[in-house]
CSV table of C-alpha atoms in Angstrom, one decimal:
chain,number,residue,atom,x,y,z
Q,283,MET,CA,-92.6,21.6,-8.1
Q,284,SER,CA,-93.6,18.3,-9.8
Q,285,PHE,CA,-92.5,14.7,-9.0
Q,286,TYR,CA,-91.4,14.7,-12.6
Q,287,SER,CA,-88.9,17.8,-12.1
Q,288,ASP,CA,-87.6,16.2,-8.8
Q,289,ASP,CA,-86.7,13.1,-10.9
Q,290,SER,CA,-85.2,14.8,-13.8
Q,291,THR,CA,-83.1,16.9,-11.4
Q,292,GLU,CA,-82.2,13.8,-9.4
Q,293,ASP,CA,-81.3,11.7,-12.5
Q,294,MET,CA,-79.3,14.8,-13.8
Q,295,SER,CA,-77.3,14.9,-10.4
Q,296,ASP,CA,-76.4,11.1,-10.9
Q,297,GLU,CA,-75.4,11.2,-14.3
Q,298,ILE,CA,-72.9,13.8,-13.9
Q,299,GLU,CA,-71.2,11.6,-10.9
Q,300,THR,CA,-70.5,9.0,-13.7
Q,301,LEU,CA,-67.9,11.3,-15.3
Q,302,GLY,CA,-64.3,9.9,-14.5
Q,303,TRP,CA,-62.9,13.4,-14.2
Q,304,TYR,CA,-65.6,15.1,-11.9
Q,305,HIS,CA,-64.4,16.3,-8.7
Q,306,TYR,CA,-67.3,16.8,-6.7
Q,307,ASP,CA,-66.7,19.7,-4.0
Q,308,LEU,CA,-63.1,20.3,-4.9
Q,309,SER,CA,-62.1,24.0,-4.1
Q,310,ARG,CA,-60.8,26.5,-6.7
Q,311,HIS,CA,-57.7,26.8,-4.6
Q,312,ALA,CA,-57.3,22.8,-4.5
Q,313,ALA,CA,-58.0,22.4,-8.2
Q,314,GLU,CA,-55.3,25.1,-8.7
Q,315,ALA,CA,-52.8,23.2,-7.2
Q,316,LEU,CA,-53.8,19.9,-8.4
Q,317,LEU,CA,-53.3,21.0,-11.9
Q,318,LEU,CA,-49.9,23.2,-11.1
Q,319,SER,CA,-48.3,20.3,-9.2
Q,320,ASN,CA,-49.6,17.3,-11.3
Q,321,GLY,CA,-51.1,18.3,-14.5
Q,322,THR,CA,-49.7,19.5,-18.1
Q,323,ASP,CA,-50.9,22.4,-20.2
Q,324,GLY,CA,-54.2,21.6,-21.3
Q,325,SER,CA,-55.2,19.5,-18.6
Q,326,TYR,CA,-58.8,20.0,-17.2
Q,327,LEU,CA,-61.5,19.0,-14.5
Q,328,LEU,CA,-65.2,19.5,-13.5
Q,329,ARG,CA,-66.1,20.6,-10.1
Q,330,ASN,CA,-68.9,22.1,-7.9
Q,331,SER,CA,-69.0,26.0,-8.2
Q,332,ASN,CA,-70.1,28.3,-5.4
Q,333,GLU,CA,-72.5,29.7,-7.5
Q,334,GLY,CA,-75.4,27.6,-6.2
Q,335,PRO,CA,-77.3,24.5,-7.5
Q,336,GLY,CA,-76.8,23.5,-11.0
Q,337,CYS,CA,-73.6,25.6,-11.3
Q,338,PHE,CA,-69.9,23.8,-11.9
Q,339,ALA,CA,-66.9,25.1,-12.9
Q,340,LEU,CA,-64.2,23.8,-15.5
Q,341,SER,CA,-60.6,24.1,-14.3
Q,342,VAL,CA,-58.1,24.2,-17.0
Q,343,ARG,CA,-54.2,24.4,-16.8
Q,344,ALA,CA,-52.9,27.2,-19.3
Q,345,LYS,CA,-49.1,26.8,-19.0
Q,346,ASP,CA,-48.4,28.3,-15.5
Q,347,SER,CA,-51.7,29.3,-14.6
Q,348,VAL,CA,-55.1,27.9,-13.9
Q,349,LYS,CA,-58.2,29.3,-15.8
Q,350,HIS,CA,-61.5,28.7,-14.7
Q,351,PHE,CA,-64.9,28.6,-16.5
Q,352,GLN,CA,-68.5,28.3,-15.7
Q,353,VAL,CA,-70.6,25.4,-17.0
Q,354,THR,CA,-74.4,25.6,-15.8
Q,355,ARG,CA,-77.0,22.8,-16.0
Q,356,LYS,CA,-80.2,24.2,-16.7
Q,357,GLU,CA,-83.1,21.9,-17.2
Q,358,ASN,CA,-82.1,19.0,-19.2
Q,359,SER,CA,-79.1,20.5,-20.8
Q,360,TYR,CA,-75.7,21.6,-20.3
Q,361,LEU,CA,-74.5,25.4,-21.2
Q,362,PHE,CA,-70.9,25.9,-21.8
Q,363,GLY,CA,-69.5,29.0,-23.5
Q,364,PHE,CA,-71.6,29.8,-26.4
Q,365,ASN,CA,-72.9,26.3,-26.6
Q,366,GLU,CA,-75.7,24.3,-25.2
Q,367,PHE,CA,-75.6,20.3,-24.9
Q,368,ALA,CA,-78.9,18.6,-25.0
Q,369,THR,CA,-77.1,15.7,-23.0
Q,370,LEU,CA,-74.4,14.7,-21.1
Q,371,GLN,CA,-73.0,12.6,-23.6
Q,372,ASP,CA,-73.1,15.2,-26.1
Q,373,PHE,CA,-71.1,17.5,-23.7
Q,374,VAL,CA,-68.6,15.0,-23.1
Q,375,SER,CA,-68.2,14.1,-26.7
Q,376,HIS,CA,-67.5,17.8,-27.3
Q,377,PHE,CA,-64.4,17.6,-24.6
Q,378,ALA,CA,-63.4,14.4,-26.6
Q,379,ASN,CA,-62.6,16.3,-29.6
Q,380,GLN,CA,-60.1,18.8,-27.8
Q,381,PRO,CA,-61.8,22.2,-28.4
Q,382,LEU,CA,-60.3,25.6,-28.3
Q,383,LEU,CA,-61.1,28.1,-25.6
Q,384,GLY,CA,-60.2,31.7,-25.8
Q,385,SER,CA,-60.8,33.6,-22.6
Q,386,ASP,CA,-61.4,37.4,-21.8
Q,387,THR,CA,-57.7,38.1,-21.5
Q,388,GLY,CA,-57.1,36.5,-25.2
Q,389,THR,CA,-55.6,33.6,-23.8
Q,390,LEU,CA,-56.4,30.3,-26.4
Q,391,ILE,CA,-56.4,27.0,-24.7
Q,392,VAL,CA,-56.7,23.6,-26.1
Q,393,LEU,CA,-58.7,21.0,-23.6
Q,394,LYS,CA,-56.1,18.0,-24.3
Q,395,CYS,CA,-57.2,15.6,-21.4
Q,396,PRO,CA,-59.4,15.6,-18.3
Q,397,TYR,CA,-57.6,14.9,-15.0
Q,398,PRO,CA,-58.8,12.0,-13.3
Q,399,TRP,CA,-60.7,11.9,-9.9
Q,400,ARG,CA,-59.1,8.7,-9.0
Q,401,VAL,CA,-55.6,8.6,-9.5
Q,402,GLU,CA,-53.6,5.4,-8.4
Q,403,GLU,CA,-50.8,6.0,-6.0
Q,404,PRO,CA,-48.0,3.6,-5.2
Q,405,SER,CA,-48.9,1.9,-1.4
Q,406,ILE,CA,-44.9,2.4,-0.2
Q,407,TYR,CA,-44.3,4.3,2.5
Q,408,GLU,CA,-41.1,5.3,4.5
Q,409,SER,CA,-40.4,3.8,7.6
Q,410,VAL,CA,-40.0,6.0,10.4
Q,411,ARG,CA,-36.2,5.8,11.9
Q,412,VAL,CA,-36.3,9.0,14.3
Q,413,HIS,CA,-39.0,10.2,16.1
Q,414,THR,CA,-38.4,12.8,18.7
Q,415,ALA,CA,-39.7,16.3,20.2
Q,416,ILE,CA,-37.6,19.1,19.5
Q,417,GLN,CA,-39.7,21.7,21.5
Q,418,THR,CA,-41.6,21.3,24.8
Q,419,GLY,CA,-44.8,23.1,26.2
Q,420,ARG,CA,-46.6,23.7,22.8
Q,421,THR,CA,-50.4,22.6,22.6
Q,422,GLU,CA,-52.4,21.9,19.7
Q,423,ASN,CA,-53.4,25.6,19.7
Q,424,ASP,CA,-49.7,26.2,18.4
Q,425,LEU,CA,-50.4,24.2,15.3
Q,426,VAL,CA,-51.5,26.9,12.8
Q,427,ALA,CA,-52.1,25.7,9.3
Q,428,ASN,CA,-50.5,27.8,6.8
Q,429,ALA,CA,-50.5,27.8,3.1
Q,430,PRO,CA,-49.4,30.2,0.1
Q,431,SER,CA,-52.3,31.9,-1.8
Q,432,LEU,CA,-52.4,29.9,-5.3
Q,433,GLY,CA,-55.2,32.1,-7.2
Q,434,THR,CA,-53.7,32.6,-10.2
Q,435,LYS,CA,-54.1,35.2,-13.5
Q,436,GLU,CA,-52.1,36.2,-16.4
Q,437,GLY,CA,-52.9,38.5,-19.6
Q,438,TYR,CA,-52.1,42.1,-21.2
Q,439,LEU,CA,-52.5,45.2,-19.3
Q,440,VAL,CA,-51.2,48.6,-20.5
Q,441,LYS,CA,-49.0,50.3,-17.7
Q,442,GLN,CA,-47.9,53.8,-17.4
Q,443,GLY,CA,-44.1,54.6,-17.2
Q,444,ALA,CA,-42.7,55.8,-13.9
Q,445,PHE,CA,-40.9,58.5,-15.2
Q,446,VAL,CA,-41.6,59.6,-18.6
Q,447,LYS,CA,-45.6,59.0,-18.3
Q,448,ASN,CA,-46.1,57.2,-21.2
Q,449,TRP,CA,-48.2,53.8,-21.6
Q,450,LYS,CA,-47.0,50.6,-22.8
Q,451,GLN,CA,-48.6,47.1,-23.0
Q,452,ARG,CA,-47.1,44.6,-20.7
Q,453,TRP,CA,-47.9,41.0,-20.0
Q,454,PHE,CA,-48.5,40.1,-16.6
Q,455,THR,CA,-48.8,37.0,-14.5
Q,456,LEU,CA,-50.1,37.0,-11.0
Q,457,ASN,CA,-48.9,33.9,-9.2
Q,458,ARG,CA,-48.8,33.2,-5.2
Q,459,TYR,CA,-48.2,36.7,-3.8
Q,460,GLU,CA,-46.3,38.0,-6.8
Q,461,LEU,CA,-47.4,40.3,-10.0
Q,462,LYS,CA,-44.8,40.1,-12.7
Q,463,TYR,CA,-44.6,42.4,-15.9
Q,464,PHE,CA,-42.7,41.2,-19.2
Q,465,ARG,CA,-41.9,43.2,-22.3
Q,466,ASP,CA,-44.5,40.6,-24.3
Q,467,LYS,CA,-45.9,37.3,-23.5
Q,468,MET,CA,-42.6,35.3,-25.0
Q,469,CYS,CA,-39.9,36.9,-22.7
Q,470,GLU,CA,-38.9,34.6,-19.6
Q,471,GLU,CA,-37.1,37.3,-17.6
Q,472,PRO,CA,-39.7,39.6,-16.2
Q,473,ILE,CA,-39.2,43.5,-16.0
Q,474,ARG,CA,-40.1,43.6,-12.5
Q,475,THR,CA,-41.4,41.6,-9.6
Q,476,LEU,CA,-44.2,43.1,-7.4
Q,477,ASP,CA,-44.4,41.7,-3.8
Q,478,LEU,CA,-48.3,42.1,-3.1
Q,479,LYS,CA,-47.2,41.8,0.5
Q,480,ALA,CA,-46.0,45.5,0.6
Q,481,CYS,CA,-49.2,46.8,-1.4
Q,482,SER,CA,-51.6,48.8,0.6
Q,483,ALA,CA,-54.5,49.3,-1.6
Q,484,VAL,CA,-55.8,48.2,-5.0
Q,485,GLN,CA,-58.7,50.2,-6.9
Q,486,PHE,CA,-60.3,51.5,-9.7
Q,487,ASP,CA,-58.8,54.6,-11.1
Q,488,TYR,CA,-60.7,57.8,-12.5
Q,489,SER,CA,-57.6,60.3,-12.6
Q,490,GLN,CA,-56.1,59.1,-15.7
Q,491,ASP,CA,-57.6,60.0,-19.0
Q,492,ARG,CA,-58.0,56.2,-19.8
Q,493,VAL,CA,-61.0,53.7,-19.1
Q,494,ASN,CA,-60.8,50.3,-17.6
Q,495,CYS,CA,-58.0,51.9,-15.3
Q,496,PHE,CA,-57.2,50.9,-11.7
Q,497,CYS,CA,-53.9,51.1,-9.7
Q,498,LEU,CA,-52.1,49.4,-6.9
Q,499,VAL,CA,-50.6,51.6,-4.1
Q,500,PHE,CA,-47.2,50.6,-2.7
Q,501,PRO,CA,-45.0,52.7,-0.3
Q,502,GLU,CA,-42.7,54.1,-3.2
Q,503,ARG,CA,-45.0,54.2,-6.2
Q,504,THR,CA,-48.3,53.7,-7.3
Q,505,PHE,CA,-48.6,51.6,-10.4
Q,506,TYR,CA,-51.4,52.6,-12.8
Q,507,LEU,CA,-52.7,50.1,-15.1
Q,508,CYS,CA,-55.5,49.6,-17.7
Q,509,ALA,CA,-57.3,46.6,-19.0
Q,510,LYS,CA,-59.1,45.9,-22.4
Q,511,THR,CA,-62.5,45.9,-20.8
Q,512,GLY,CA,-64.2,46.8,-17.7
Q,513,VAL,CA,-65.2,43.0,-16.8
Q,514,GLU,CA,-61.1,42.5,-17.4
Q,515,ALA,CA,-60.1,45.3,-15.1
Q,516,ASP,CA,-63.1,44.0,-12.5
Q,517,GLU,CA,-61.4,40.6,-12.5
Q,518,TRP,CA,-58.1,41.6,-11.7
Q,519,ILE,CA,-59.0,44.0,-9.0
Q,520,LYS,CA,-61.3,41.2,-7.5
Q,521,ILE,CA,-58.4,38.7,-7.4
Q,522,LEU,CA,-55.7,41.3,-6.3
Q,523,ARG,CA,-57.9,42.4,-3.4
Q,524,TRP,CA,-58.4,38.7,-2.6
Q,525,LYS,CA,-54.6,38.4,-2.4
Q,526,LEU,CA,-54.1,41.1,0.0
Q,527,SER,CA,-57.1,39.8,2.1
Q,528,GLN,CA,-55.2,36.3,2.1
Q,529,ILE,CA,-51.7,38.4,3.2
Q,530,LYS,CA,-53.7,40.3,6.3
Q,531,LYS,CA,-55.0,36.7,7.7
Q,532,GLY,CA,-51.7,35.5,7.7
Q,533,ARG,CA,-50.4,38.3,9.7
């Protein structure tokens, strides 16, 4: 590799650090927690992706979930969606115009405001008035960190009925360890909430006379769902399986 190429890559690495909404090695899990807790609909941030050098992730809050989109730096340009930006300034100017994004699940998201890397916080702290141990004999090995899985996803899937084996489109939301489905996207009350802690398996299903079908196996019933595309079905299966792996680790 030439010296010119090395310098160019280093310059581009340095320039992206000038973005006030670039969060470096913030994980997907932490980005979701940050945007869901403190962001608003349309808040977004840029972070490093684990796909490798020159790969970034744009994390965007869409109502009660967080979507992640890939941004790739290639030589002297930035690739995002169908667009290629010759410079970082062009890339930033694109976001200043509040672009509208459409995801594979059909969700439309307006990128409204970047979530800053540096956030001012008040230097006010509570005074400790009581400090005593309520157990004895425990060691640092008993300090087991525990946090819920935050990966989120939402979108329309077609679900097979329990008794009459017809298929109906339902709006699904995945948050923490709960998979909920609604009559449509506008309904506030779910038809049913599935606790993934009781789910034993998630897998592609070829027994139904439909494509892009997968199933969730529960003790009392197996739920059959179909996505619009194979890519979307694969995304649902991957994140649901990841949830199940997180549940097993916590047991």
